[in-house]
Amino acid sequence: MRIARRLDGVTYAVRDVVAEAQKLEKLGHKILKLNIGDPNAYDLDTPQYIKDALAKAVASGHNGYSDSQGYFPLREAVVQFNKGKGFDSTADNVVVTSGLSEAVNLLFGAMVEPGDNVVIPSPSYPLYDAFVSYYGGEKRLALLDESNGWAPDVDDLRKRVDENTRAIVVINPNNPTGSLYPEKVLRDVISVAGEYDIPILADEIYDELVYEKTPKSMASLTKDVPIVAMNGLSKNFIAPGWRVGWITFCNFPDDSLKNAFMQLARIRLSSNFPAQVATVEALNNRKAYVAAKAEFIPKLQKRRDITYKRLNEIHGLSCVKPEGAFYAFPRINEGPWPTDKEFVLQLLREKHVLTVYGVGFAQPANTRHFRTVFLPNEQILEESFNRIEAFMKENVGKK
Ligand SMILES: Cc1ncc(COP(=O)(O)O)c(C=O)c1O
């Protein structure tokens, strides 16, 4: 079969490492998995009130297709949700998708052509990188500064922008670093976008999963610069398998991008209808949501604390403290590995601990990091870090 060349640059490290782990599992080894950002794969579950709402949606006959733009009561609930984040919107400017992954696919499908570029944080979740490549565009990596809590380096970002830049991506809190961006930095990014008249894609899918600080929504910081505010059920509501995400077009001077997006969205008919109906309850029942958060946030915070402490105690590694999401992105300061991919694969083969290599997150090739998740329970985390510690002891100093 001839495979389309547009797939040449498309990779997805998070799932690619799994194939290696599966080979070991076939040989009977038990793998400690610190690789996947799915809370439901560990001991966190979708809040009961949302699960009940889904059962009710199915029983009450919401089993057909929905409106391609999204179930209207859900779009209205998103408007209220946005209001809680400090910005006004209208149901007409909200689109519901099969997760943010589909939204990014359709956005870049509507925006990016060969010759265009998109400014992407480095490091960042591979979704953006992959779809820019798929649509023939160029990714421009804008460095996040590890020495400054992984905040965007706005001077570096400005240098990446030119007349062919179609969008600037901001992920806050970020995957894979777990960092939150200070308000001043967000405002500086907005200034750059405003200067060059470029929309910002603001991925805020982890903005409820935060430990000490509350992040500002980008759309709450400007009434002029076009922002696509992006959020969803997957992480904040612990329901990634339901495939519900939503985007809101804010401050656009006209409807051209939304209309182009909808042209594509109509082809895929609709996102999951019963899940959309249940999401109305997920968003509107704040009391139940706050009660659910009171259970899962302290759990995650404790795991974050263990992860941060243990990683910084291991000789040869260091790690910035994650302030949101459920990821840490430690740096490999010492050891014989030419790239972080070799580190991750050797760690997997020798100690049966599965992480993801840093270069899979739009990182420059000369840096060495890996992503680890702090979703597993304390016992698994401690055992994983014991193994990583032993691995480092055995290898640091080797050529
Ligand atoms: C930053 C970020 N954006 C988007 C997604 C995908 O979200 P969804 O499940 O809504 O497609 C992920 C998933 O890990 C993510 O980390």
Short mmCIF file of C-alpha atoms and ligand atoms in Angstrom, two decimals:
data_model
loop_
_atom_site.label_atom_id
_atom_site.label_comp_id
_atom_site.label_asym_id
_atom_site.label_seq_id
_atom_site.Cartn_x
_atom_site.Cartn_y
_atom_site.Cartn_z
CA MET A 1 0.00 0.00 0.00
CA ARG A 2 1.18 3.52 -0.70
CA ILE A 3 0.86 5.55 2.49
CA ALA A 4 0.22 9.29 2.26
CA ARG A 5 3.42 11.26 2.80
CA ARG A 6 1.64 13.71 5.06
CA LEU A 7 2.03 11.06 7.78
CA ASP A 8 5.83 11.20 7.65
CA GLY A 9 6.19 13.73 10.48
CA VAL A 10 3.36 12.37 12.61
CA THR A 11 4.47 10.63 15.81
CA TYR A 12 2.93 10.15 19.23
CA ALA A 13 5.51 9.11 21.80
CA VAL A 14 2.99 8.59 24.62
CA ARG A 15 1.53 5.55 22.89
CA ASP A 16 4.67 4.55 20.93
CA VAL A 17 6.52 3.47 24.11
CA VAL A 18 3.63 1.17 25.00
CA ALA A 19 4.57 -1.25 22.20
CA GLU A 20 7.94 -1.81 23.92
CA ALA A 21 6.26 -2.39 27.27
CA GLN A 22 3.83 -4.88 25.73
CA LYS A 23 6.73 -7.01 24.46
CA LEU A 24 7.99 -7.29 28.06
CA GLU A 25 4.52 -8.02 29.38
CA LYS A 26 4.22 -10.89 26.88
CA LEU A 27 7.34 -12.34 28.48
CA GLY A 28 5.56 -12.25 31.86
CA HIS A 29 7.08 -9.07 33.34
CA LYS A 30 4.94 -6.69 35.38
CA ILE A 31 5.48 -3.10 34.28
CA LEU A 32 5.05 -0.10 36.58
CA LYS A 33 3.29 2.41 34.36
CA LEU A 34 4.07 6.07 34.77
CA ASN A 35 3.39 6.84 31.16
CA ILE A 36 -0.23 7.64 30.47
CA GLY A 37 -2.31 10.69 31.39
CA ASP A 38 -5.53 8.76 31.97
CA PRO A 39 -6.67 9.02 35.60
CA ASN A 40 -9.14 6.18 35.07
CA ALA A 41 -6.26 3.82 34.29
CA TYR A 42 -5.24 4.29 37.95
CA ASP A 43 -7.42 4.63 41.06
CA LEU A 44 -9.29 7.80 40.12
CA ASP A 45 -12.78 7.50 38.72
CA THR A 46 -15.32 9.73 37.02
CA PRO A 47 -17.43 11.45 39.73
CA GLN A 48 -20.59 9.49 40.51
CA TYR A 49 -22.98 12.39 39.76
CA ILE A 50 -21.66 12.53 36.19
CA LYS A 51 -21.91 8.78 35.72
CA ASP A 52 -25.52 8.91 36.96
CA ALA A 53 -26.24 11.70 34.47
CA LEU A 54 -24.91 9.56 31.62
CA ALA A 55 -27.14 6.61 32.58
CA LYS A 56 -30.10 8.99 32.71
CA ALA A 57 -29.23 10.50 29.31
CA VAL A 58 -29.19 7.07 27.69
CA ALA A 59 -32.41 5.96 29.43
CA SER A 60 -34.21 9.13 28.40
CA GLY A 61 -33.53 8.48 24.72
CA HIS A 62 -30.64 10.82 23.85
CA ASN A 63 -29.10 8.20 21.61
CA GLY A 64 -29.18 9.72 18.15
CA TYR A 65 -26.84 12.24 16.56
CA SER A 66 -26.75 15.70 18.05
CA ASP A 67 -26.46 19.08 16.41
CA SER A 68 -22.99 19.19 14.73
CA GLN A 69 -22.07 22.29 16.71
CA GLY A 70 -23.06 20.58 19.95
CA TYR A 71 -26.18 20.04 22.05
CA PHE A 72 -27.58 23.52 22.65
CA PRO A 73 -28.12 23.19 26.44
CA LEU A 74 -24.48 22.10 26.73
CA ARG A 75 -23.29 25.13 24.77
CA GLU A 76 -25.31 27.26 27.17
CA ALA A 77 -23.72 25.46 30.12
CA VAL A 78 -20.30 26.17 28.61
CA VAL A 79 -21.18 29.88 28.49
CA GLN A 80 -21.81 29.75 32.27
CA PHE A 81 -18.62 27.72 32.79
CA ASN A 82 -16.71 30.40 30.84
CA LYS A 83 -18.30 33.09 32.99
CA GLY A 84 -16.89 31.30 36.04
CA LYS A 85 -13.47 31.60 34.38
CA GLY A 86 -13.93 35.35 33.99
CA PHE A 87 -14.99 35.83 30.37
CA ASP A 88 -18.20 36.35 28.42
CA SER A 89 -19.19 34.22 25.44
CA THR A 90 -22.30 33.13 23.55
CA ALA A 91 -23.64 29.65 22.80
CA ASP A 92 -23.30 30.54 19.13
CA ASN A 93 -19.51 30.78 19.53
CA VAL A 94 -19.12 27.44 21.33
CA VAL A 95 -18.49 24.17 19.49
CA VAL A 96 -18.52 20.76 21.18
CA THR A 97 -16.09 18.17 19.83
CA SER A 98 -14.96 14.59 20.46
CA GLY A 99 -12.35 15.78 22.93
CA LEU A 100 -9.87 18.57 22.31
CA SER A 101 -7.94 16.19 20.08
CA GLU A 102 -10.67 16.44 17.47
CA ALA A 103 -10.92 20.20 17.97
CA VAL A 104 -7.21 20.62 17.20
CA ASN A 105 -7.50 18.38 14.16
CA LEU A 106 -10.39 20.45 12.79
CA LEU A 107 -8.81 23.80 13.75
CA PHE A 108 -5.56 23.04 11.96
CA GLY A 109 -7.53 21.50 9.08
CA ALA A 110 -9.26 24.87 8.74
CA MET A 111 -6.16 27.05 9.32
CA VAL A 112 -2.91 25.42 8.24
CA GLU A 113 -1.52 24.97 4.75
CA PRO A 114 2.00 24.17 3.48
CA GLY A 115 4.07 27.32 4.00
CA ASP A 116 2.24 28.23 7.20
CA ASN A 117 3.65 27.77 10.68
CA VAL A 118 2.25 27.44 14.19
CA VAL A 119 4.13 28.47 17.33
CA ILE A 120 4.09 25.60 19.82
CA PRO A 121 5.55 25.50 23.34
CA SER A 122 8.62 23.36 23.79
CA PRO A 123 8.04 21.08 25.61
CA SER A 124 4.34 20.42 24.93
CA TYR A 125 1.80 17.66 24.45
CA PRO A 126 2.41 16.06 20.98
CA LEU A 127 -1.13 16.68 19.65
CA TYR A 128 -0.24 20.13 18.30
CA ASP A 129 3.05 19.13 16.78
CA ALA A 130 1.45 16.08 15.10
CA PHE A 131 -1.46 17.91 13.47
CA VAL A 132 0.66 20.84 12.25
CA SER A 133 2.85 18.27 10.45
CA TYR A 134 -0.17 16.37 9.17
CA TYR A 135 -1.55 19.48 7.47
CA GLY A 136 1.85 20.29 5.92
CA GLY A 137 2.68 23.21 8.21
CA GLU A 138 5.85 23.93 10.10
CA LYS A 139 6.07 23.82 13.88
CA ARG A 140 7.97 26.68 15.46
CA LEU A 141 9.18 25.70 18.90
CA ALA A 142 8.95 28.48 21.48
CA LEU A 143 11.06 27.58 24.49
CA LEU A 144 9.68 27.20 27.97
CA ASP A 145 12.32 28.20 30.46
CA GLU A 146 13.14 25.41 32.91
CA SER A 147 15.13 27.81 35.09
CA ASN A 148 11.99 29.95 35.41
CA GLY A 149 9.51 27.24 36.41
CA TRP A 150 8.99 26.28 32.75
CA ALA A 151 7.27 29.60 31.95
CA PRO A 152 7.30 30.69 28.30
CA ASP A 153 10.34 32.75 27.31
CA VAL A 154 8.42 35.55 25.62
CA ASP A 155 11.49 36.99 23.84
CA ASP A 156 12.13 33.59 22.30
CA LEU A 157 8.46 33.29 21.36
CA ARG A 158 8.51 36.64 19.61
CA LYS A 159 11.43 35.49 17.45
CA ARG A 160 9.44 32.48 16.20
CA VAL A 161 6.58 34.59 14.85
CA ASP A 162 6.48 35.84 11.26
CA GLU A 163 3.92 36.71 8.58
CA ASN A 164 3.18 33.01 7.97
CA THR A 165 2.34 32.25 11.60
CA ARG A 166 -1.27 31.09 11.83
CA ALA A 167 -1.58 30.59 15.61
CA ILE A 168 0.25 30.63 18.92
CA VAL A 169 -0.47 27.68 21.20
CA VAL A 170 -0.52 28.14 24.99
CA ILE A 171 -1.10 25.14 27.26
CA ASN A 172 -1.76 26.18 30.85
CA PRO A 173 -1.26 24.14 33.02
CA ASN A 174 1.18 22.49 30.68
CA ASN A 175 1.63 18.87 29.78
CA PRO A 176 4.40 17.53 30.28
CA THR A 177 5.82 19.98 32.82
CA GLY A 178 2.79 20.52 35.09
CA SER A 179 3.72 24.19 35.17
CA LEU A 180 1.34 27.14 35.54
CA TYR A 181 2.15 30.35 33.75
CA PRO A 182 2.25 33.62 35.68
CA GLU A 183 -0.37 36.18 34.66
CA LYS A 184 2.31 38.63 33.51
CA VAL A 185 3.69 36.06 31.05
CA LEU A 186 0.19 35.36 29.72
CA ARG A 187 -0.33 39.08 29.19
CA ASP A 188 3.03 39.33 27.39
CA VAL A 189 2.07 36.46 25.06
CA ILE A 190 -1.24 38.23 24.37
CA SER A 191 0.70 41.41 23.48
CA VAL A 192 2.85 39.53 20.96
CA ALA A 193 -0.25 37.93 19.40
CA GLY A 194 -1.96 41.32 19.26
CA GLU A 195 1.05 42.98 17.64
CA TYR A 196 1.14 40.40 14.83
CA ASP A 197 -2.62 39.86 14.67
CA ILE A 198 -2.41 36.13 15.35
CA PRO A 199 -5.01 34.09 17.29
CA ILE A 200 -4.04 32.22 20.44
CA LEU A 201 -5.15 28.64 20.99
CA ALA A 202 -5.50 28.44 24.78
CA ASP A 203 -5.56 24.80 25.91
CA GLU A 204 -6.82 24.94 29.50
CA ILE A 205 -7.89 21.31 29.81
CA TYR A 206 -6.11 20.93 33.20
CA ASP A 207 -7.10 24.26 34.75
CA GLU A 208 -9.13 22.72 37.62
CA LEU A 209 -6.33 20.29 38.50
CA VAL A 210 -4.15 22.73 40.39
CA TYR A 211 -2.59 22.59 43.83
CA GLU A 212 -1.56 25.97 45.23
CA LYS A 213 -2.48 28.59 42.63
CA THR A 214 -5.44 29.22 40.35
CA PRO A 215 -4.52 29.91 36.74
CA LYS A 216 -6.06 32.78 34.77
CA SER A 217 -7.98 31.89 31.62
CA MET A 218 -6.39 33.62 28.67
CA ALA A 219 -9.76 34.81 27.39
CA SER A 220 -10.30 36.63 30.69
CA LEU A 221 -7.22 38.78 30.03
CA THR A 222 -8.17 40.41 26.72
CA LYS A 223 -11.20 41.71 24.90
CA ASP A 224 -9.29 42.37 21.65
CA VAL A 225 -6.95 39.53 20.78
CA PRO A 226 -8.70 36.49 19.24
CA ILE A 227 -8.53 33.49 21.55
CA VAL A 228 -9.84 29.98 21.04
CA ALA A 229 -10.55 28.94 24.65
CA MET A 230 -10.32 25.16 24.91
CA ASN A 231 -11.51 22.93 27.70
CA GLY A 232 -13.19 19.56 28.18
CA LEU A 233 -14.34 16.67 30.26
CA SER A 234 -11.25 14.47 29.96
CA LYS A 235 -9.01 15.74 32.73
CA ASN A 236 -10.87 18.28 34.87
CA PHE A 237 -13.85 15.93 35.13
CA ILE A 238 -11.91 12.65 35.03
CA ALA A 239 -13.79 11.28 32.02
CA PRO A 240 -11.33 11.00 29.10
CA GLY A 241 -13.13 8.04 27.53
CA TRP A 242 -16.34 10.00 27.05
CA ARG A 243 -14.66 12.13 24.39
CA VAL A 244 -16.24 15.49 25.11
CA GLY A 245 -14.34 18.73 24.63
CA TRP A 246 -15.44 22.25 23.80
CA ILE A 247 -13.94 25.33 22.25
CA THR A 248 -15.11 28.93 22.40
CA PHE A 249 -14.21 31.50 19.75
CA CYS A 250 -13.54 34.74 21.64
CA ASN A 251 -12.82 38.22 20.21
CA PHE A 252 -12.70 37.12 16.55
CA PRO A 253 -13.48 40.03 14.22
CA ASP A 254 -15.70 37.79 12.05
CA ASP A 255 -17.02 34.22 11.85
CA SER A 256 -14.74 32.98 9.06
CA LEU A 257 -12.68 30.56 11.23
CA LYS A 258 -15.72 29.28 13.11
CA ASN A 259 -17.57 28.75 9.82
CA ALA A 260 -14.63 26.87 8.31
CA PHE A 261 -14.38 24.79 11.48
CA MET A 262 -18.10 23.99 11.26
CA GLN A 263 -17.74 23.03 7.60
CA LEU A 264 -15.43 20.25 8.78
CA ALA A 265 -17.42 19.51 11.95
CA ARG A 266 -20.56 18.79 9.91
CA ILE A 267 -18.75 16.02 8.01
CA ARG A 268 -18.19 14.08 11.26
CA LEU A 269 -21.88 14.62 12.12
CA SER A 270 -21.65 15.08 15.89
CA SER A 271 -19.77 14.17 19.03
CA ASN A 272 -21.11 11.58 21.47
CA PHE A 273 -24.68 12.67 22.22
CA PRO A 274 -25.43 10.93 25.56
CA ALA A 275 -22.07 12.12 26.93
CA GLN A 276 -22.89 15.68 25.87
CA VAL A 277 -26.22 15.51 27.70
CA ALA A 278 -24.46 14.26 30.85
CA THR A 279 -21.89 17.05 30.52
CA VAL A 280 -24.65 19.62 31.06
CA GLU A 281 -25.03 18.17 34.57
CA ALA A 282 -21.24 17.89 34.98
CA LEU A 283 -20.91 21.64 34.40
CA ASN A 284 -24.07 22.94 36.04
CA ASN A 285 -23.97 20.96 39.29
CA ARG A 286 -21.13 22.94 40.86
CA LYS A 287 -21.89 21.65 44.35
CA ALA A 288 -21.38 18.02 43.32
CA TYR A 289 -18.25 18.96 41.36
CA VAL A 290 -16.70 20.80 44.30
CA ALA A 291 -17.40 17.77 46.52
CA ALA A 292 -15.74 15.45 43.97
CA LYS A 293 -12.72 17.72 43.74
CA ALA A 294 -12.37 17.71 47.51
CA GLU A 295 -11.60 13.99 47.14
CA PHE A 296 -9.33 13.85 44.13
CA ILE A 297 -7.26 17.03 44.51
CA PRO A 298 -5.71 16.17 47.93
CA LYS A 299 -4.98 12.67 46.61
CA LEU A 300 -3.13 14.08 43.60
CA GLN A 301 -1.38 16.72 45.66
CA LYS A 302 0.07 14.09 47.98
CA ARG A 303 1.31 12.11 44.97
CA ARG A 304 2.76 15.28 43.45
CA ASP A 305 4.66 15.93 46.68
CA ILE A 306 6.14 12.42 46.74
CA THR A 307 7.13 12.69 43.08
CA TYR A 308 8.79 16.07 43.47
CA LYS A 309 10.66 15.04 46.62
CA ARG A 310 11.88 11.67 45.38
CA LEU A 311 12.99 12.92 41.96
CA ASN A 312 15.08 15.68 43.48
CA GLU A 313 16.69 13.27 45.93
CA ILE A 314 17.96 10.98 43.19
CA HIS A 315 21.53 11.77 42.19
CA GLY A 316 21.69 12.74 38.51
CA LEU A 317 18.08 13.93 38.23
CA SER A 318 16.34 17.22 39.05
CA CYS A 319 12.76 18.34 38.69
CA VAL A 320 10.80 21.60 38.72
CA LYS A 321 7.79 21.42 41.07
CA PRO A 322 4.58 20.73 39.12
CA GLU A 323 1.79 23.13 40.11
CA GLY A 324 -0.98 21.59 38.06
CA ALA A 325 -2.09 18.58 35.98
CA PHE A 326 -0.53 15.23 36.97
CA TYR A 327 2.84 15.26 35.24
CA ALA A 328 6.44 15.93 36.18
CA PHE A 329 9.21 16.48 33.64
CA PRO A 330 12.54 15.67 35.31
CA ARG A 331 15.88 16.47 33.79
CA ILE A 332 18.59 13.83 33.35
CA ASN A 333 21.69 15.70 34.44
CA GLU A 334 24.14 12.83 34.43
CA GLY A 335 24.52 9.39 32.89
CA PRO A 336 25.69 7.67 29.72
CA TRP A 337 22.55 8.07 27.61
CA PRO A 338 23.05 10.02 24.36
CA THR A 339 19.32 10.84 24.24
CA ASP A 340 16.38 10.62 26.61
CA LYS A 341 14.85 7.94 24.38
CA GLU A 342 17.74 5.57 25.28
CA PHE A 343 17.27 6.43 28.96
CA VAL A 344 13.56 5.61 28.86
CA LEU A 345 13.99 2.38 26.90
CA GLN A 346 16.84 1.11 29.11
CA LEU A 347 14.89 2.00 32.27
CA LEU A 348 11.93 0.05 30.90
CA ARG A 349 13.95 -3.00 29.91
CA GLU A 350 16.06 -3.18 33.06
CA LYS A 351 13.72 -1.94 35.79
CA HIS A 352 10.30 -2.37 34.17
CA VAL A 353 9.29 1.24 34.83
CA LEU A 354 7.55 2.90 31.90
CA THR A 355 7.90 6.66 31.33
CA VAL A 356 7.92 8.73 28.12
CA TYR A 357 11.02 10.33 26.56
CA GLY A 358 11.26 14.11 26.53
CA VAL A 359 11.97 14.44 22.84
CA GLY A 360 8.45 13.11 22.22
CA PHE A 361 7.13 16.41 23.63
CA ALA A 362 8.39 18.83 20.99
CA GLN A 363 11.72 19.22 22.81
CA PRO A 364 15.00 20.16 21.12
CA ALA A 365 17.06 17.01 20.40
CA ASN A 366 19.99 18.07 22.61
CA THR A 367 18.01 18.12 25.88
CA ARG A 368 17.43 15.12 28.13
CA HIS A 369 14.17 14.81 30.08
CA PHE A 370 11.41 12.31 30.62
CA ARG A 371 7.77 12.63 31.55
CA THR A 372 6.36 10.76 34.49
CA VAL A 373 2.76 10.84 35.75
CA PHE A 374 1.82 11.03 39.42
CA LEU A 375 -1.52 9.28 39.02
CA PRO A 376 -0.45 5.91 40.55
CA ASN A 377 -0.97 5.35 44.28
CA GLU A 378 1.79 6.13 46.78
CA GLN A 379 3.02 2.56 47.03
CA ILE A 380 3.51 2.23 43.26
CA LEU A 381 5.14 5.65 43.11
CA GLU A 382 7.59 4.81 45.91
CA GLU A 383 8.45 1.48 44.30
CA SER A 384 8.95 3.17 40.92
CA PHE A 385 11.26 5.80 42.39
CA ASN A 386 13.22 3.11 44.26
CA ARG A 387 13.83 1.42 40.94
CA ILE A 388 14.73 4.68 39.18
CA GLU A 389 17.13 5.47 42.03
CA ALA A 390 18.82 2.06 41.69
CA PHE A 391 18.98 2.53 37.92
CA MET A 392 20.72 5.88 38.29
CA LYS A 393 23.18 4.48 40.88
CA GLU A 394 24.08 1.68 38.48
CA ASN A 395 24.56 3.96 35.48
CA VAL A 396 25.80 7.38 36.54
CA GLY A 397 29.54 7.46 36.08
CA LYS A 398 29.41 4.89 33.26
CA LYS A 399 30.51 5.93 29.78
C1 LIG B 1 -2.63 19.46 26.93
C2 LIG B 1 -3.59 18.47 26.40
N1 LIG B 1 -4.52 18.87 25.51
C3 LIG B 1 -5.41 18.02 25.00
C4 LIG B 1 -5.41 16.68 25.35
C5 LIG B 1 -6.40 15.77 24.70
O1 LIG B 1 -7.61 15.95 25.29
P1 LIG B 1 -8.95 15.21 24.86
O2 LIG B 1 -9.05 13.98 25.70
O3 LIG B 1 -10.00 16.21 25.20
O4 LIG B 1 -8.85 14.91 23.41
C6 LIG B 1 -4.47 16.21 26.27
C7 LIG B 1 -4.43 14.79 26.63
O5 LIG B 1 -3.57 14.30 27.32
C8 LIG B 1 -3.54 17.14 26.81
O6 LIG B 1 -2.62 16.74 27.68
#
